[in-house]
């Protein structure tokens, strides 16, 4: 009814126009009344159709409100964490299970990049960056010193 066309309704429902027409015909037979007037290139609701449409629409809106309420109950916060791939893979990921135990309603979304500027976007909540801590955006806190040393075959020494 909302689309004023059985063909448009069929497309929206992912079915065929004859299938929609058949279901409408069955409903009209069950109710022993016409719900639609078939007009050139479309349909219009009859008085009975208008009554049924308003009740069905109210019911669907009520169902939608219930689904939204349930979804909101189970909705988790998302913490966007940006860092480079190596830090995410070798340091952060192995520790995430402990974070989830303490914060079960927070989902962590990792954003990895090798470019510092792409990690300082507005949608990033926390960025773990390498450097001296003097970044143009945000507030920085020192986490730990990084030890870097070469590793090679003894034959090369």
mmCIF file with all atom_site columns, C-alpha atoms in Angstrom:
data_model
loop_
_atom_site.group_PDB
_atom_site.id
_atom_site.type_symbol
_atom_site.label_atom_id
_atom_site.label_alt_id
_atom_site.label_comp_id
_atom_site.label_asym_id
_atom_site.label_entity_id
_atom_site.label_seq_id
_atom_site.pdbx_PDB_ins_code
_atom_site.Cartn_x
_atom_site.Cartn_y
_atom_site.Cartn_z
_atom_site.occupancy
_atom_site.B_iso_or_equiv
_atom_site.pdbx_formal_charge
_atom_site.auth_seq_id
_atom_site.auth_comp_id
_atom_site.auth_asym_id
_atom_site.auth_atom_id
_atom_site.pdbx_PDB_model_num
ATOM 1   C CA . UNK A 1 1   ? 0.000   0.000   0.000   1.00 0.00 ? 1   UNK A CA 1
ATOM 2   C CA . UNK A 1 2   ? 2.797   2.398   0.915   1.00 0.00 ? 2   UNK A CA 1
ATOM 3   C CA . UNK A 1 3   ? 4.378   2.072   -2.522  1.00 0.00 ? 3   UNK A CA 1
ATOM 4   C CA . UNK A 1 4   ? 1.046   2.259   -4.415  1.00 0.00 ? 4   UNK A CA 1
ATOM 5   C CA . UNK A 1 5   ? 2.197   -0.550  -6.695  1.00 0.00 ? 5   UNK A CA 1
ATOM 6   C CA . UNK A 1 6   ? 2.305   -4.341  -6.402  1.00 0.00 ? 6   UNK A CA 1
ATOM 7   C CA . UNK A 1 7   ? 5.348   -4.343  -8.697  1.00 0.00 ? 7   UNK A CA 1
ATOM 8   C CA . UNK A 1 8   ? 7.254   -1.890  -6.474  1.00 0.00 ? 8   UNK A CA 1
ATOM 9   C CA . UNK A 1 9   ? 6.223   -3.886  -3.385  1.00 0.00 ? 9   UNK A CA 1
ATOM 10  C CA . UNK A 1 10  ? 7.485   -7.085  -5.006  1.00 0.00 ? 10  UNK A CA 1
ATOM 11  C CA . UNK A 1 11  ? 10.850  -5.494  -5.755  1.00 0.00 ? 11  UNK A CA 1
ATOM 12  C CA . UNK A 1 12  ? 11.169  -4.227  -2.170  1.00 0.00 ? 12  UNK A CA 1
ATOM 13  C CA . UNK A 1 13  ? 10.215  -7.649  -0.787  1.00 0.00 ? 13  UNK A CA 1
ATOM 14  C CA . UNK A 1 14  ? 12.510  -9.524  -3.156  1.00 0.00 ? 14  UNK A CA 1
ATOM 15  C CA . UNK A 1 15  ? 9.715   -11.500 -4.791  1.00 0.00 ? 15  UNK A CA 1
ATOM 16  C CA . UNK A 1 16  ? 7.584   -11.343 -7.928  1.00 0.00 ? 16  UNK A CA 1
ATOM 17  C CA . UNK A 1 17  ? 4.585   -9.164  -8.691  1.00 0.00 ? 17  UNK A CA 1
ATOM 18  C CA . UNK A 1 18  ? 2.315   -12.216 -9.223  1.00 0.00 ? 18  UNK A CA 1
ATOM 19  C CA . UNK A 1 19  ? 3.302   -13.554 -5.778  1.00 0.00 ? 19  UNK A CA 1
ATOM 20  C CA . UNK A 1 20  ? 2.328   -10.251 -4.143  1.00 0.00 ? 20  UNK A CA 1
ATOM 21  C CA . UNK A 1 21  ? -0.937  -10.112 -6.120  1.00 0.00 ? 21  UNK A CA 1
ATOM 22  C CA . UNK A 1 22  ? -1.770  -13.679 -5.069  1.00 0.00 ? 22  UNK A CA 1
ATOM 23  C CA . UNK A 1 23  ? -1.189  -12.905 -1.374  1.00 0.00 ? 23  UNK A CA 1
ATOM 24  C CA . UNK A 1 24  ? -3.359  -9.785  -1.598  1.00 0.00 ? 24  UNK A CA 1
ATOM 25  C CA . UNK A 1 25  ? -6.086  -11.793 -3.335  1.00 0.00 ? 25  UNK A CA 1
ATOM 26  C CA . UNK A 1 26  ? -6.004  -14.421 -0.544  1.00 0.00 ? 26  UNK A CA 1
ATOM 27  C CA . UNK A 1 27  ? -6.170  -11.742 2.145   1.00 0.00 ? 27  UNK A CA 1
ATOM 28  C CA . UNK A 1 28  ? -9.119  -10.052 0.433   1.00 0.00 ? 28  UNK A CA 1
ATOM 29  C CA . UNK A 1 29  ? -10.897 -13.415 0.163   1.00 0.00 ? 29  UNK A CA 1
ATOM 30  C CA . UNK A 1 30  ? -10.219 -14.172 3.837   1.00 0.00 ? 30  UNK A CA 1
ATOM 31  C CA . UNK A 1 31  ? -11.609 -10.777 4.883   1.00 0.00 ? 31  UNK A CA 1
ATOM 32  C CA . UNK A 1 32  ? -14.413 -10.927 2.302   1.00 0.00 ? 32  UNK A CA 1
ATOM 33  C CA . UNK A 1 33  ? -13.684 -7.359  1.252   1.00 0.00 ? 33  UNK A CA 1
ATOM 34  C CA . UNK A 1 34  ? -11.588 -5.484  -1.298  1.00 0.00 ? 34  UNK A CA 1
ATOM 35  C CA . UNK A 1 35  ? -8.551  -3.744  0.160   1.00 0.00 ? 35  UNK A CA 1
ATOM 36  C CA . UNK A 1 36  ? -7.313  -2.138  -3.057  1.00 0.00 ? 36  UNK A CA 1
ATOM 37  C CA . UNK A 1 37  ? -8.799  -0.511  -6.104  1.00 0.00 ? 37  UNK A CA 1
ATOM 38  C CA . UNK A 1 38  ? -6.727  -1.384  -9.120  1.00 0.00 ? 38  UNK A CA 1
ATOM 39  C CA . UNK A 1 39  ? -6.221  1.748   -11.163 1.00 0.00 ? 39  UNK A CA 1
ATOM 40  C CA . UNK A 1 40  ? -4.177  2.514   -14.250 1.00 0.00 ? 40  UNK A CA 1
ATOM 41  C CA . UNK A 1 41  ? -0.498  2.006   -13.339 1.00 0.00 ? 41  UNK A CA 1
ATOM 42  C CA . UNK A 1 42  ? -1.043  1.382   -9.660  1.00 0.00 ? 42  UNK A CA 1
ATOM 43  C CA . UNK A 1 43  ? -3.347  0.748   -6.748  1.00 0.00 ? 43  UNK A CA 1
ATOM 44  C CA . UNK A 1 44  ? -5.295  2.775   -4.201  1.00 0.00 ? 44  UNK A CA 1
ATOM 45  C CA . UNK A 1 45  ? -6.520  1.678   -0.805  1.00 0.00 ? 45  UNK A CA 1
ATOM 46  C CA . UNK A 1 46  ? -10.243 1.234   -0.288  1.00 0.00 ? 46  UNK A CA 1
ATOM 47  C CA . UNK A 1 47  ? -11.822 2.411   2.968   1.00 0.00 ? 47  UNK A CA 1
ATOM 48  C CA . UNK A 1 48  ? -11.305 -1.076  4.435   1.00 0.00 ? 48  UNK A CA 1
ATOM 49  C CA . UNK A 1 49  ? -7.742  -1.036  3.123   1.00 0.00 ? 49  UNK A CA 1
ATOM 50  C CA . UNK A 1 50  ? -7.075  2.302   4.845   1.00 0.00 ? 50  UNK A CA 1
ATOM 51  C CA . UNK A 1 51  ? -8.333  0.891   8.160   1.00 0.00 ? 51  UNK A CA 1
ATOM 52  C CA . UNK A 1 52  ? -6.198  -2.243  7.883   1.00 0.00 ? 52  UNK A CA 1
ATOM 53  C CA . UNK A 1 53  ? -3.173  -0.253  6.685   1.00 0.00 ? 53  UNK A CA 1
ATOM 54  C CA . UNK A 1 54  ? -3.251  2.084   9.710   1.00 0.00 ? 54  UNK A CA 1
ATOM 55  C CA . UNK A 1 55  ? -3.427  -0.866  12.136  1.00 0.00 ? 55  UNK A CA 1
ATOM 56  C CA . UNK A 1 56  ? -0.703  -2.843  10.358  1.00 0.00 ? 56  UNK A CA 1
ATOM 57  C CA . UNK A 1 57  ? 1.522   0.243   10.201  1.00 0.00 ? 57  UNK A CA 1
ATOM 58  C CA . UNK A 1 58  ? 1.061   0.862   13.949  1.00 0.00 ? 58  UNK A CA 1
ATOM 59  C CA . UNK A 1 59  ? 1.887   -2.784  14.652  1.00 0.00 ? 59  UNK A CA 1
ATOM 60  C CA . UNK A 1 60  ? 5.043   -2.676  12.540  1.00 0.00 ? 60  UNK A CA 1
ATOM 61  C CA . UNK A 1 61  ? 6.154   0.543   14.233  1.00 0.00 ? 61  UNK A CA 1
ATOM 62  C CA . UNK A 1 62  ? 5.619   -1.102  17.618  1.00 0.00 ? 62  UNK A CA 1
ATOM 63  C CA . UNK A 1 63  ? 7.676   -4.126  16.569  1.00 0.00 ? 63  UNK A CA 1
ATOM 64  C CA . UNK A 1 64  ? 10.408  -1.813  15.266  1.00 0.00 ? 64  UNK A CA 1
ATOM 65  C CA . UNK A 1 65  ? 10.461  0.084   18.581  1.00 0.00 ? 65  UNK A CA 1
ATOM 66  C CA . UNK A 1 66  ? 10.794  -3.205  20.456  1.00 0.00 ? 66  UNK A CA 1
ATOM 67  C CA . UNK A 1 67  ? 13.677  -4.328  18.263  1.00 0.00 ? 67  UNK A CA 1
ATOM 68  C CA . UNK A 1 68  ? 15.448  -1.004  18.763  1.00 0.00 ? 68  UNK A CA 1
ATOM 69  C CA . UNK A 1 69  ? 14.999  -1.246  22.542  1.00 0.00 ? 69  UNK A CA 1
ATOM 70  C CA . UNK A 1 70  ? 16.475  -4.748  22.593  1.00 0.00 ? 70  UNK A CA 1
ATOM 71  C CA . UNK A 1 71  ? 19.359  -3.739  20.331  1.00 0.00 ? 71  UNK A CA 1
ATOM 72  C CA . UNK A 1 72  ? 20.195  -0.756  22.534  1.00 0.00 ? 72  UNK A CA 1
ATOM 73  C CA . UNK A 1 73  ? 20.359  -3.019  25.599  1.00 0.00 ? 73  UNK A CA 1
ATOM 74  C CA . UNK A 1 74  ? 23.079  -5.112  24.010  1.00 0.00 ? 74  UNK A CA 1
ATOM 75  C CA . UNK A 1 75  ? 24.925  -2.339  22.260  1.00 0.00 ? 75  UNK A CA 1
ATOM 76  C CA . UNK A 1 76  ? 28.571  -2.114  23.227  1.00 0.00 ? 76  UNK A CA 1
ATOM 77  C CA . UNK A 1 77  ? 30.755  0.922   23.234  1.00 0.00 ? 77  UNK A CA 1
ATOM 78  C CA . UNK A 1 78  ? 33.500  0.858   20.629  1.00 0.00 ? 78  UNK A CA 1
ATOM 79  C CA . UNK A 1 79  ? 36.998  2.008   21.522  1.00 0.00 ? 79  UNK A CA 1
ATOM 80  C CA . UNK A 1 80  ? 38.976  2.978   18.412  1.00 0.00 ? 80  UNK A CA 1
ATOM 81  C CA . UNK A 1 81  ? 42.680  2.287   18.970  1.00 0.00 ? 81  UNK A CA 1
ATOM 82  C CA . UNK A 1 82  ? 45.249  3.303   16.375  1.00 0.00 ? 82  UNK A CA 1
ATOM 83  C CA . UNK A 1 83  ? 48.834  2.083   16.268  1.00 0.00 ? 83  UNK A CA 1
ATOM 84  C CA . UNK A 1 84  ? 51.281  0.498   13.860  1.00 0.00 ? 84  UNK A CA 1
ATOM 85  C CA . UNK A 1 85  ? 50.807  -3.087  12.742  1.00 0.00 ? 85  UNK A CA 1
ATOM 86  C CA . UNK A 1 86  ? 53.744  -4.597  14.647  1.00 0.00 ? 86  UNK A CA 1
ATOM 87  C CA . UNK A 1 87  ? 52.693  -3.073  17.978  1.00 0.00 ? 87  UNK A CA 1
ATOM 88  C CA . UNK A 1 88  ? 49.089  -4.173  17.435  1.00 0.00 ? 88  UNK A CA 1
ATOM 89  C CA . UNK A 1 89  ? 50.040  -7.717  16.463  1.00 0.00 ? 89  UNK A CA 1
ATOM 90  C CA . UNK A 1 90  ? 52.846  -8.443  18.911  1.00 0.00 ? 90  UNK A CA 1
ATOM 91  C CA . UNK A 1 91  ? 52.059  -6.358  21.988  1.00 0.00 ? 91  UNK A CA 1
ATOM 92  C CA . UNK A 1 92  ? 48.439  -5.202  22.006  1.00 0.00 ? 92  UNK A CA 1
ATOM 93  C CA . UNK A 1 93  ? 46.539  -8.205  20.607  1.00 0.00 ? 93  UNK A CA 1
ATOM 94  C CA . UNK A 1 94  ? 47.951  -10.715 23.130  1.00 0.00 ? 94  UNK A CA 1
ATOM 95  C CA . UNK A 1 95  ? 46.708  -8.451  25.961  1.00 0.00 ? 95  UNK A CA 1
ATOM 96  C CA . UNK A 1 96  ? 43.211  -7.667  24.664  1.00 0.00 ? 96  UNK A CA 1
ATOM 97  C CA . UNK A 1 97  ? 41.615  -10.692 26.346  1.00 0.00 ? 97  UNK A CA 1
ATOM 98  C CA . UNK A 1 98  ? 42.485  -9.211  29.760  1.00 0.00 ? 98  UNK A CA 1
ATOM 99  C CA . UNK A 1 99  ? 40.946  -5.883  28.758  1.00 0.00 ? 99  UNK A CA 1
ATOM 100 C CA . UNK A 1 100 ? 37.758  -7.654  27.641  1.00 0.00 ? 100 UNK A CA 1
ATOM 101 C CA . UNK A 1 101 ? 37.495  -9.515  30.951  1.00 0.00 ? 101 UNK A CA 1
ATOM 102 C CA . UNK A 1 102 ? 37.496  -6.212  32.835  1.00 0.00 ? 102 UNK A CA 1
ATOM 103 C CA . UNK A 1 103 ? 35.449  -4.302  30.199  1.00 0.00 ? 103 UNK A CA 1
ATOM 104 C CA . UNK A 1 104 ? 32.997  -6.783  28.625  1.00 0.00 ? 104 UNK A CA 1
ATOM 105 C CA . UNK A 1 105 ? 30.756  -4.028  27.206  1.00 0.00 ? 105 UNK A CA 1
ATOM 106 C CA . UNK A 1 106 ? 33.555  -2.377  25.234  1.00 0.00 ? 106 UNK A CA 1
ATOM 107 C CA . UNK A 1 107 ? 34.498  -3.580  21.772  1.00 0.00 ? 107 UNK A CA 1
ATOM 108 C CA . UNK A 1 108 ? 37.995  -2.628  20.621  1.00 0.00 ? 108 UNK A CA 1
ATOM 109 C CA . UNK A 1 109 ? 38.473  -1.647  17.010  1.00 0.00 ? 109 UNK A CA 1
ATOM 110 C CA . UNK A 1 110 ? 42.100  -1.576  15.879  1.00 0.00 ? 110 UNK A CA 1
ATOM 111 C CA . UNK A 1 111 ? 43.235  0.793   13.163  1.00 0.00 ? 111 UNK A CA 1
ATOM 112 C CA . UNK A 1 112 ? 46.766  0.126   11.973  1.00 0.00 ? 112 UNK A CA 1
ATOM 113 C CA . UNK A 1 113 ? 48.912  2.443   9.917   1.00 0.00 ? 113 UNK A CA 1
ATOM 114 C CA . UNK A 1 114 ? 52.565  3.258   9.493   1.00 0.00 ? 114 UNK A CA 1
ATOM 115 C CA . UNK A 1 115 ? 51.779  6.980   9.254   1.00 0.00 ? 115 UNK A CA 1
ATOM 116 C CA . UNK A 1 116 ? 51.412  8.926   12.482  1.00 0.00 ? 116 UNK A CA 1
ATOM 117 C CA . UNK A 1 117 ? 49.197  11.640  10.977  1.00 0.00 ? 117 UNK A CA 1
ATOM 118 C CA . UNK A 1 118 ? 46.553  9.116   9.883   1.00 0.00 ? 118 UNK A CA 1
ATOM 119 C CA . UNK A 1 119 ? 46.281  7.879   13.480  1.00 0.00 ? 119 UNK A CA 1
ATOM 120 C CA . UNK A 1 120 ? 45.434  11.325  14.842  1.00 0.00 ? 120 UNK A CA 1
ATOM 121 C CA . UNK A 1 121 ? 41.978  11.503  13.250  1.00 0.00 ? 121 UNK A CA 1
ATOM 122 C CA . UNK A 1 122 ? 38.901  12.702  15.135  1.00 0.00 ? 122 UNK A CA 1
ATOM 123 C CA . UNK A 1 123 ? 37.329  9.211   15.146  1.00 0.00 ? 123 UNK A CA 1
ATOM 124 C CA . UNK A 1 124 ? 40.322  7.667   16.961  1.00 0.00 ? 124 UNK A CA 1
ATOM 125 C CA . UNK A 1 125 ? 39.908  7.432   20.747  1.00 0.00 ? 125 UNK A CA 1
ATOM 126 C CA . UNK A 1 126 ? 43.448  6.313   21.626  1.00 0.00 ? 126 UNK A CA 1
ATOM 127 C CA . UNK A 1 127 ? 46.612  6.169   19.548  1.00 0.00 ? 127 UNK A CA 1
ATOM 128 C CA . UNK A 1 128 ? 49.806  4.376   20.564  1.00 0.00 ? 128 UNK A CA 1
ATOM 129 C CA . UNK A 1 129 ? 52.591  6.124   18.685  1.00 0.00 ? 129 UNK A CA 1
ATOM 130 C CA . UNK A 1 130 ? 56.353  5.918   18.647  1.00 0.00 ? 130 UNK A CA 1
ATOM 131 C CA . UNK A 1 131 ? 58.212  9.172   19.193  1.00 0.00 ? 131 UNK A CA 1
ATOM 132 C CA . UNK A 1 132 ? 59.190  11.753  21.771  1.00 0.00 ? 132 UNK A CA 1
ATOM 133 C CA . UNK A 1 133 ? 55.586  12.477  22.777  1.00 0.00 ? 133 UNK A CA 1
ATOM 134 C CA . UNK A 1 134 ? 55.415  15.924  21.189  1.00 0.00 ? 134 UNK A CA 1
ATOM 135 C CA . UNK A 1 135 ? 52.456  15.453  18.895  1.00 0.00 ? 135 UNK A CA 1
ATOM 136 C CA . UNK A 1 136 ? 50.345  18.339  17.598  1.00 0.00 ? 136 UNK A CA 1
ATOM 137 C CA . UNK A 1 137 ? 47.035  16.772  18.602  1.00 0.00 ? 137 UNK A CA 1
ATOM 138 C CA . UNK A 1 138 ? 45.809  15.253  21.830  1.00 0.00 ? 138 UNK A CA 1
ATOM 139 C CA . UNK A 1 139 ? 47.546  14.627  25.115  1.00 0.00 ? 139 UNK A CA 1
ATOM 140 C CA . UNK A 1 140 ? 50.414  12.150  25.282  1.00 0.00 ? 140 UNK A CA 1
ATOM 141 C CA . UNK A 1 141 ? 51.687  9.923   28.089  1.00 0.00 ? 141 UNK A CA 1
ATOM 142 C CA . UNK A 1 142 ? 54.917  7.948   28.048  1.00 0.00 ? 142 UNK A CA 1
ATOM 143 C CA . UNK A 1 143 ? 54.309  4.187   28.186  1.00 0.00 ? 143 UNK A CA 1
ATOM 144 C CA . UNK A 1 144 ? 57.752  2.583   28.049  1.00 0.00 ? 144 UNK A CA 1
ATOM 145 C CA . UNK A 1 145 ? 61.151  2.737   26.391  1.00 0.00 ? 145 UNK A CA 1
ATOM 146 C CA . UNK A 1 146 ? 61.697  0.661   23.340  1.00 0.00 ? 146 UNK A CA 1
ATOM 147 C CA . UNK A 1 147 ? 64.809  -1.439  23.008  1.00 0.00 ? 147 UNK A CA 1
ATOM 148 C CA . UNK A 1 148 ? 65.990  -1.754  19.436  1.00 0.00 ? 148 UNK A CA 1
ATOM 149 C CA . UNK A 1 149 ? 68.952  -3.897  18.476  1.00 0.00 ? 149 UNK A CA 1
ATOM 150 C CA . UNK A 1 150 ? 70.167  -5.611  15.330  1.00 0.00 ? 150 UNK A CA 1
ATOM 151 C CA . UNK A 1 151 ? 69.804  -9.348  14.940  1.00 0.00 ? 151 UNK A CA 1
ATOM 152 C CA . UNK A 1 152 ? 71.910  -11.210 12.423  1.00 0.00 ? 152 UNK A CA 1
ATOM 153 C CA . UNK A 1 153 ? 73.647  -14.456 11.706  1.00 0.00 ? 153 UNK A CA 1
ATOM 154 C CA . UNK A 1 154 ? 76.917  -15.001 13.655  1.00 0.00 ? 154 UNK A CA 1
ATOM 155 C CA . UNK A 1 155 ? 78.613  -15.418 10.279  1.00 0.00 ? 155 UNK A CA 1
ATOM 156 C CA . UNK A 1 156 ? 78.007  -11.736 9.542   1.00 0.00 ? 156 UNK A CA 1
ATOM 157 C CA . UNK A 1 157 ? 79.716  -10.453 12.686  1.00 0.00 ? 157 UNK A CA 1
#
